[in-house]
Amino acid sequence: MEGEPSPRSGAGFHQGSFPLAVNVDLQTDATLQVDISDALSERDKVKFTVHTKSTLPNFKQNEFSVVRQHEEFIWLHDSFVENEEYAGYIIPPAPPRPDFDASREKLQKLGEGEGSMTKEEFTKMKQELEAEYLAIFKKTVAMHEVFLCRVAAHPVLRKDMNFHVFLEYNQDLSVRGKNKREKMEDFFKNVVKSADGVLVAGVKDVDDFFEHEKTFLLEYHNRVKDASSKSDRMIRSHKNAADDINRIASTLYTLGTQDSTDVCKFFLKVSELFEKTRKIEARVAADEDLKLADLLKYYLRESQAAKDLLYRRGRALVDYENANKALDKARAKNKDVLQAETSQQVCCQKFEKISESAKQELIDFKTRRVAAFRKNLVELAELELKHAKGNLQLLQSCVGVLKGDT
Amino acid sequence: MAAEMEPPPLGDAGQTDFREIEDGEGFFVSTVTTLESPEPSSPDPPSMPAEGISTNGPKQEDISLDDDPEDLFAEATEEVSLDSPEREPILSDGPSPAITPVTPTAMLTPRMGLGTAEMFERSLDEIEEDDSGDTFDMHIAVSDPEKVGTFNTVLMYSYIKTSMTIFSKNETTVRRRFSDFLGLHSKLASRYLHIGYIVPPAPEKSIVGMTKVKVGKEDLSSAEFVEKRRSALERYLMRTVKHPILLKDPDVMMFLESSELPRAVSTQALSGAGILRMVNKAADAVNKMTIKMNESDAWFEEKHQQFENLDLQLRKLHASVECLVCHRKELSVNTASFAKSAAMLGNSEDHTALSRALSQLAEVEEKIDQLHQDQAYADFYLFSELLGDYVRLITAVKGVFDHRMKTWSKWQDTQLLLQKKREAESKLQFANKPDKLQQAQDEIKELEGKVQQGEKDFELISKTIRKEVSRFEKERVKDFKVVIIKYLESLVQTQQQLIKYWEAFLPEAKAIA
């Protein structure tokens, strides 16, 4: 673990230089701007420096920073989910846990295999793995930042007390990760929830809008999941091919230095060419990962959050209908009528409140989604073009040189 | 591309007479023996091939050639002897040592006489000078693999060649089966390898691949197998005919020209000949370990080392390229599957402009997956197969070096034997046994001759190898240069297509409102 790179950069993670891959119209609002200005990878945790600029009166200063870890983000997210007041909103999905395991394992394997390869190969592979580590690191920073920005942009959530504490309280929040028992509780809660979800989803909605959204989201979520996993596989094949080109370049180089005939020039030139094109291929895979795979993964999580909203509304609807039935029964028996009436009122209000905000949330979700896809697809196409043109130029110039030589 | 890989349907009615081969008719056997048996009287070489071929003549129903079969072969005889002056001395002497089967080299000398041997060497030089500037205008294309025969199906490959003047026709189409190619190689190897010529190795047998084809599985993998084999046979044949000595070999000429060939049974793995081959290989391996040669020629030492290094690196490169082919195929498959998934996603997206853009993305990705597949095809046929061929060729080169060692070893052994006999003779001088003494002196004379021959053989093989290696290196350089450029051009094309596809997609993406 000691050999682990610890990327640390001051300016590197500002919103400008590493643009948010996913969200577009979170254009700021000078009243509250949040970003992650720095990050430090240490052993098995990552420390994020959350930087806030605000003109809101409730903060003591106009600009301040705190250090937070992943568990604290989860705590914040969970507090939103558990808050009944927010039942009618799409809760911004929690950022995934920073996962450097795969990368760490590869670095370890490289260390063990050091004896079996030449020094150049070793250095090259080490550089690549370090670059990969850095890429994963940047991604996890971006995802945590997106979460905070979504919260900051939401008209209601941005006012949340816990959020302000998260941003401002410059000591450790003492949020411990869930222990085993709590994790088991969560697991069972989820099981119950999904069973319930199925029941709730079965209830046909009177409102056309919501009925449509329900069907749409269900199908959309599944297809995004499929597209996300397929895009991951495609990108991994791409990376594998780039790695092969790397090895070919090395062997060509050895052949070129060994060969005493005319063809050694060819080998050396092509080796040089492949070194360069391989870097471009690796960049293509990385960009596809950012613009396509990450986009799909994010909307997988967001569509789940939207489904959760629909579930909560559905739940409220069922509760409301049950309360109605109970009221009718109570009236019929003329027993506990007042109680039933209050209960029915509460359910009704809850349901209507959720319905109202849910509608707006779902409309916003669509707008955000369309904008994000547009931005990313355009950028994807532009990057693919840029790389293909770069590759083409390298290849053509090499062919020109080699043809001239024969 | 997939369409191209499907083997053409079973041959039509016009080709029916080739089914005869399936029945294993034995009337071609006589031809074989005519060529193989040593002819002490050494008949006029040009007539030998004609002799062999004309046996075929009357029985031929040659569909592909317009001329009357008799005429064709008569022409061949004439052509052969009326060749341009430079070729004549070669033809009169060249084939003779070649046709004599693999007998101990000692027997060659009394037959040929030293004079002819010198002429042979000289004519070799002439060939070399000839070829340095000539335009090799022979083109061989192996194509149209066709299944023939219903029960024990066999694939027949036909090929067309446009040829140089020593062949009778400008364009000929003949049909050959895989074992014919193997048979040709085995004959050439047994004739030329041990005297230092680098004989191109034939493509490998593949029981699995062939069984699939025989069973009639018309799927992609068997189509690929057929294509791979076809391409390998083409390259093999081209390499063989590019070799100036091998080209003149009557077996090669017969292979290229005559419509039917005797079935080469000795190439079957489990035949008597096959087992003999395996035994010989094992014996060779043991011998190699025990021979320690005094290398007096630094050139050979250096070259040997060079080829060892080249072998190692080429094998490594071949393995990496095979990996690349595999991953590119995977990439193609995964891209196709992503394309489908994106199309589905586009379908369920309820914003119309985004939905259209996603469908467009799916289309682009589908085109790109085809692009990857084509590139993998180029990776394989251009790059990977070349490397595989050269790995096998270098094994042949190393074999030739080994033969030189064996020749040296034989020479040394004969010398030792001579020494022993001399010692024995001097002992006999004092023993007063006149018969035994005479016998010993006769043996010594014979051995002295053998030692001389051994030395000559060694020098000859060394000289041949030098020439062969220089020719091989020239070919290698040319081959690699050509293939590398072709391969890079295929990569250029792929990138150009990619640019086209993404440029078409970009406005669609921007149009999302």
PDB file of C-alpha atoms in Angstrom, chain B residues 187-347:
ATOM      1  CA  LYS B 187       8.669 -34.611 -51.871  1.00  0.00           C
ATOM      2  CA  LEU B 188      10.441 -31.282 -52.078  1.00  0.00           C
ATOM      3  CA  ALA B 189      11.585 -31.499 -48.479  1.00  0.00           C
ATOM      4  CA  SER B 190      13.048 -34.933 -48.909  1.00  0.00           C
ATOM      5  CA  ARG B 191      14.882 -33.786 -51.996  1.00  0.00           C
ATOM      6  CA  TYR B 192      16.182 -30.388 -51.126  1.00  0.00           C
ATOM      7  CA  LEU B 193      16.337 -29.815 -47.412  1.00  0.00           C
ATOM      8  CA  HIS B 194      19.327 -31.991 -46.773  1.00  0.00           C
ATOM      9  CA  ILE B 195      21.404 -30.233 -49.388  1.00  0.00           C
ATOM     10  CA  GLY B 196      20.729 -26.834 -47.955  1.00  0.00           C
ATOM     11  CA  TYR B 197      17.697 -25.429 -49.683  1.00  0.00           C
ATOM     12  CA  ILE B 198      15.088 -23.663 -47.621  1.00  0.00           C
ATOM     13  CA  VAL B 199      11.891 -25.397 -48.638  1.00  0.00           C
ATOM     14  CA  PRO B 200       8.787 -23.418 -47.624  1.00  0.00           C
ATOM     15  CA  PRO B 201       6.762 -25.390 -45.082  1.00  0.00           C
ATOM     16  CA  ALA B 202       3.245 -26.446 -45.992  1.00  0.00           C
ATOM     17  CA  PRO B 203       0.208 -25.333 -44.017  1.00  0.00           C
ATOM     18  CA  GLU B 204      -0.615 -27.465 -41.036  1.00  0.00           C
ATOM     19  CA  LYS B 205      -3.186 -30.156 -40.843  1.00  0.00           C
ATOM     20  CA  SER B 206      -6.151 -29.562 -38.647  1.00  0.00           C
ATOM     21  CA  ILE B 207      -8.301 -32.497 -37.752  1.00  0.00           C
ATOM     22  CA  VAL B 208     -10.871 -30.447 -35.877  1.00  0.00           C
ATOM     23  CA  GLY B 209     -11.316 -27.868 -38.593  1.00  0.00           C
ATOM     24  CA  MET B 210     -11.528 -30.403 -41.353  1.00  0.00           C
ATOM     25  CA  THR B 211     -14.000 -32.582 -39.518  1.00  0.00           C
ATOM     26  CA  LYS B 212     -16.374 -29.677 -39.093  1.00  0.00           C
ATOM     27  CA  VAL B 213     -16.244 -29.019 -42.784  1.00  0.00           C
ATOM     28  CA  LYS B 214     -16.675 -32.668 -43.660  1.00  0.00           C
ATOM     29  CA  VAL B 215     -19.630 -33.030 -41.395  1.00  0.00           C
ATOM     30  CA  GLY B 216     -21.229 -30.265 -43.355  1.00  0.00           C
ATOM     31  CA  LYS B 217     -21.473 -27.649 -40.700  1.00  0.00           C
ATOM     32  CA  GLU B 218     -22.057 -24.521 -42.672  1.00  0.00           C
ATOM     33  CA  ASP B 219     -21.391 -22.070 -39.891  1.00  0.00           C
ATOM     34  CA  LEU B 220     -19.119 -19.105 -39.606  1.00  0.00           C
ATOM     35  CA  SER B 221     -16.233 -20.946 -37.979  1.00  0.00           C
ATOM     36  CA  SER B 222     -16.040 -23.588 -40.682  1.00  0.00           C
ATOM     37  CA  ALA B 223     -16.250 -20.889 -43.340  1.00  0.00           C
ATOM     38  CA  GLU B 224     -13.411 -19.098 -41.621  1.00  0.00           C
ATOM     39  CA  PHE B 225     -11.439 -22.310 -41.491  1.00  0.00           C
ATOM     40  CA  VAL B 226     -11.844 -22.824 -45.211  1.00  0.00           C
ATOM     41  CA  GLU B 227     -10.804 -19.264 -45.937  1.00  0.00           C
ATOM     42  CA  LYS B 228      -7.806 -19.525 -43.639  1.00  0.00           C
ATOM     43  CA  ARG B 229      -6.674 -22.687 -45.310  1.00  0.00           C
ATOM     44  CA  ARG B 230      -7.245 -21.348 -48.804  1.00  0.00           C
ATOM     45  CA  SER B 231      -5.169 -18.279 -48.069  1.00  0.00           C
ATOM     46  CA  ALA B 232      -2.418 -20.381 -46.486  1.00  0.00           C
ATOM     47  CA  LEU B 233      -2.252 -22.675 -49.497  1.00  0.00           C
ATOM     48  CA  GLU B 234      -2.002 -19.701 -51.813  1.00  0.00           C
ATOM     49  CA  ARG B 235       0.875 -18.214 -49.885  1.00  0.00           C
ATOM     50  CA  TYR B 236       2.574 -21.592 -49.697  1.00  0.00           C
ATOM     51  CA  LEU B 237       2.378 -22.095 -53.421  1.00  0.00           C
ATOM     52  CA  MET B 238       3.571 -18.595 -54.207  1.00  0.00           C
ATOM     53  CA  ARG B 239       6.584 -19.000 -51.936  1.00  0.00           C
ATOM     54  CA  THR B 240       7.430 -22.328 -53.488  1.00  0.00           C
ATOM     55  CA  VAL B 241       7.333 -21.081 -57.048  1.00  0.00           C
ATOM     56  CA  LYS B 242       9.276 -17.953 -56.204  1.00  0.00           C
ATOM     57  CA  HIS B 243      12.222 -20.169 -55.369  1.00  0.00           C
ATOM     58  CA  PRO B 244      14.160 -20.481 -58.619  1.00  0.00           C
ATOM     59  CA  ILE B 245      15.378 -24.020 -57.966  1.00  0.00           C
ATOM     60  CA  LEU B 246      12.114 -25.392 -56.688  1.00  0.00           C
ATOM     61  CA  LEU B 247      10.251 -23.926 -59.608  1.00  0.00           C
ATOM     62  CA  LYS B 248      12.248 -26.090 -61.988  1.00  0.00           C
ATOM     63  CA  ASP B 249      11.514 -29.231 -60.046  1.00  0.00           C
ATOM     64  CA  PRO B 250       9.452 -31.590 -62.185  1.00  0.00           C
ATOM     65  CA  ASP B 251       7.160 -32.437 -59.322  1.00  0.00           C
ATOM     66  CA  VAL B 252       6.356 -28.787 -58.922  1.00  0.00           C
ATOM     67  CA  MET B 253       5.739 -28.439 -62.612  1.00  0.00           C
ATOM     68  CA  MET B 254       3.534 -31.475 -62.618  1.00  0.00           C
ATOM     69  CA  PHE B 255       1.658 -30.171 -59.624  1.00  0.00           C
ATOM     70  CA  LEU B 256       1.046 -26.906 -61.340  1.00  0.00           C
ATOM     71  CA  GLU B 257       0.061 -28.242 -64.679  1.00  0.00           C
ATOM     72  CA  SER B 258      -1.313 -31.730 -64.801  1.00  0.00           C
ATOM     73  CA  SER B 259      -4.988 -32.175 -64.263  1.00  0.00           C
ATOM     74  CA  GLU B 260      -4.851 -35.131 -61.953  1.00  0.00           C
ATOM     75  CA  LEU B 261      -2.275 -36.198 -59.470  1.00  0.00           C
ATOM     76  CA  PRO B 262      -1.689 -39.518 -57.822  1.00  0.00           C
ATOM     77  CA  ARG B 263      -3.041 -39.504 -54.331  1.00  0.00           C
ATOM     78  CA  ALA B 264      -0.354 -38.734 -51.769  1.00  0.00           C
ATOM     79  CA  VAL B 265      -1.015 -41.293 -49.091  1.00  0.00           C
ATOM     80  CA  SER B 266       2.282 -40.913 -47.340  1.00  0.00           C
ATOM     81  CA  THR B 267       1.166 -37.624 -45.891  1.00  0.00           C
ATOM     82  CA  GLN B 268      -1.380 -39.229 -43.648  1.00  0.00           C
ATOM     83  CA  ALA B 269      -0.303 -38.952 -40.070  1.00  0.00           C
ATOM     84  CA  LEU B 270      -0.775 -42.562 -39.131  1.00  0.00           C
ATOM     85  CA  SER B 271       0.592 -44.113 -42.303  1.00  0.00           C
ATOM     86  CA  GLY B 272       3.825 -46.026 -42.336  1.00  0.00           C
ATOM     87  CA  ALA B 273       5.587 -43.046 -43.811  1.00  0.00           C
ATOM     88  CA  GLY B 274       4.136 -40.809 -41.160  1.00  0.00           C
ATOM     89  CA  ILE B 275       5.419 -42.963 -38.367  1.00  0.00           C
ATOM     90  CA  LEU B 276       8.793 -43.187 -40.019  1.00  0.00           C
ATOM     91  CA  ARG B 277       8.864 -39.408 -40.130  1.00  0.00           C
ATOM     92  CA  MET B 278       8.148 -39.166 -36.440  1.00  0.00           C
ATOM     93  CA  VAL B 279      10.881 -41.671 -35.631  1.00  0.00           C
ATOM     94  CA  ASN B 280      13.327 -39.756 -37.765  1.00  0.00           C
ATOM     95  CA  LYS B 281      12.436 -36.497 -36.078  1.00  0.00           C
ATOM     96  CA  ALA B 282      13.119 -38.005 -32.673  1.00  0.00           C
ATOM     97  CA  ALA B 283      16.419 -39.429 -33.855  1.00  0.00           C
ATOM     98  CA  ASP B 284      17.394 -36.060 -35.259  1.00  0.00           C
ATOM     99  CA  ALA B 285      16.677 -34.337 -32.003  1.00  0.00           C
ATOM    100  CA  VAL B 286      18.917 -36.725 -30.140  1.00  0.00           C
ATOM    101  CA  ASN B 287      21.666 -36.370 -32.688  1.00  0.00           C
ATOM    102  CA  LYS B 288      21.566 -32.615 -32.545  1.00  0.00           C
ATOM    103  CA  MET B 289      22.375 -32.757 -28.903  1.00  0.00           C
ATOM    104  CA  THR B 290      25.382 -34.979 -29.383  1.00  0.00           C
ATOM    105  CA  ILE B 291      27.018 -33.225 -32.341  1.00  0.00           C
ATOM    106  CA  LYS B 292      29.437 -30.566 -31.307  1.00  0.00           C
ATOM    107  CA  MET B 293      30.608 -28.753 -34.354  1.00  0.00           C
ATOM    108  CA  ASN B 294      33.844 -26.908 -34.734  1.00  0.00           C
ATOM    109  CA  GLU B 295      32.514 -23.833 -36.377  1.00  0.00           C
ATOM    110  CA  SER B 296      35.295 -22.454 -38.489  1.00  0.00           C
ATOM    111  CA  ASP B 297      33.072 -20.020 -40.275  1.00  0.00           C
ATOM    112  CA  ALA B 298      32.014 -17.049 -38.207  1.00  0.00           C
ATOM    113  CA  TRP B 299      29.284 -16.187 -40.683  1.00  0.00           C
ATOM    114  CA  PHE B 300      27.368 -19.321 -39.778  1.00  0.00           C
ATOM    115  CA  GLU B 301      27.745 -18.721 -36.088  1.00  0.00           C
ATOM    116  CA  GLU B 302      26.464 -15.201 -36.441  1.00  0.00           C
ATOM    117  CA  LYS B 303      23.577 -16.120 -38.703  1.00  0.00           C
ATOM    118  CA  HIS B 304      22.540 -18.954 -36.465  1.00  0.00           C
ATOM    119  CA  GLN B 305      22.341 -16.619 -33.525  1.00  0.00           C
ATOM    120  CA  GLN B 306      20.447 -14.056 -35.572  1.00  0.00           C
ATOM    121  CA  PHE B 307      17.857 -16.574 -36.589  1.00  0.00           C
ATOM    122  CA  GLU B 308      17.451 -17.725 -33.009  1.00  0.00           C
ATOM    123  CA  ASN B 309      16.761 -14.153 -31.919  1.00  0.00           C
ATOM    124  CA  LEU B 310      14.449 -13.526 -34.833  1.00  0.00           C
ATOM    125  CA  ASP B 311      12.556 -16.701 -34.040  1.00  0.00           C
ATOM    126  CA  LEU B 312      12.024 -15.661 -30.445  1.00  0.00           C
ATOM    127  CA  GLN B 313      10.812 -12.182 -31.275  1.00  0.00           C
ATOM    128  CA  LEU B 314       8.580 -13.276 -34.120  1.00  0.00           C
ATOM    129  CA  ARG B 315       6.891 -15.828 -31.909  1.00  0.00           C
ATOM    130  CA  LYS B 316       6.292 -13.170 -29.285  1.00  0.00           C
ATOM    131  CA  LEU B 317       4.943 -10.758 -31.848  1.00  0.00           C
ATOM    132  CA  HIS B 318       2.742 -13.440 -33.353  1.00  0.00           C
ATOM    133  CA  ALA B 319       1.249 -14.191 -29.945  1.00  0.00           C
ATOM    134  CA  SER B 320       0.534 -10.501 -29.316  1.00  0.00           C
ATOM    135  CA  VAL B 321      -1.059 -10.040 -32.707  1.00  0.00           C
ATOM    136  CA  GLU B 322      -3.231 -13.114 -32.164  1.00  0.00           C
ATOM    137  CA  CYS B 323      -4.334 -11.543 -28.896  1.00  0.00           C
ATOM    138  CA  LEU B 324      -5.166  -8.346 -30.735  1.00  0.00           C
ATOM    139  CA  VAL B 325      -7.233 -10.220 -33.310  1.00  0.00           C
ATOM    140  CA  CYS B 326      -9.123 -11.899 -30.502  1.00  0.00           C
ATOM    141  CA  HIS B 327      -9.798  -8.667 -28.641  1.00  0.00           C
ATOM    142  CA  ARG B 328     -10.842  -6.852 -31.768  1.00  0.00           C
ATOM    143  CA  LYS B 329     -13.330  -9.576 -32.548  1.00  0.00           C
ATOM    144  CA  GLU B 330     -14.604  -9.251 -28.997  1.00  0.00           C
ATOM    145  CA  LEU B 331     -14.828  -5.485 -29.435  1.00  0.00           C
ATOM    146  CA  SER B 332     -16.857  -5.980 -32.578  1.00  0.00           C
ATOM    147  CA  VAL B 333     -19.269  -8.323 -30.814  1.00  0.00           C
ATOM    148  CA  ASN B 334     -19.619  -6.034 -27.800  1.00  0.00           C
ATOM    149  CA  THR B 335     -20.135  -2.989 -29.979  1.00  0.00           C
ATOM    150  CA  ALA B 336     -22.904  -4.785 -31.858  1.00  0.00           C
ATOM    151  CA  SER B 337     -24.564  -5.736 -28.612  1.00  0.00           C
ATOM    152  CA  PHE B 338     -24.281  -2.172 -27.325  1.00  0.00           C
ATOM    153  CA  ALA B 339     -25.794  -0.909 -30.566  1.00  0.00           C
ATOM    154  CA  LYS B 340     -28.836  -3.089 -30.034  1.00  0.00           C
ATOM    155  CA  SER B 341     -29.122  -1.936 -26.468  1.00  0.00           C
ATOM    156  CA  ALA B 342     -28.892   1.713 -27.497  1.00  0.00           C
ATOM    157  CA  ALA B 343     -31.614   1.157 -30.065  1.00  0.00           C
ATOM    158  CA  MET B 344     -33.861  -0.270 -27.369  1.00  0.00           C
ATOM    159  CA  LEU B 345     -33.100   2.670 -25.143  1.00  0.00           C
ATOM    160  CA  GLY B 346     -33.950   5.032 -27.975  1.00  0.00           C
ATOM    161  CA  ASN B 347     -37.246   3.249 -28.420  1.00  0.00           C
TER     162      ASN B 347
END
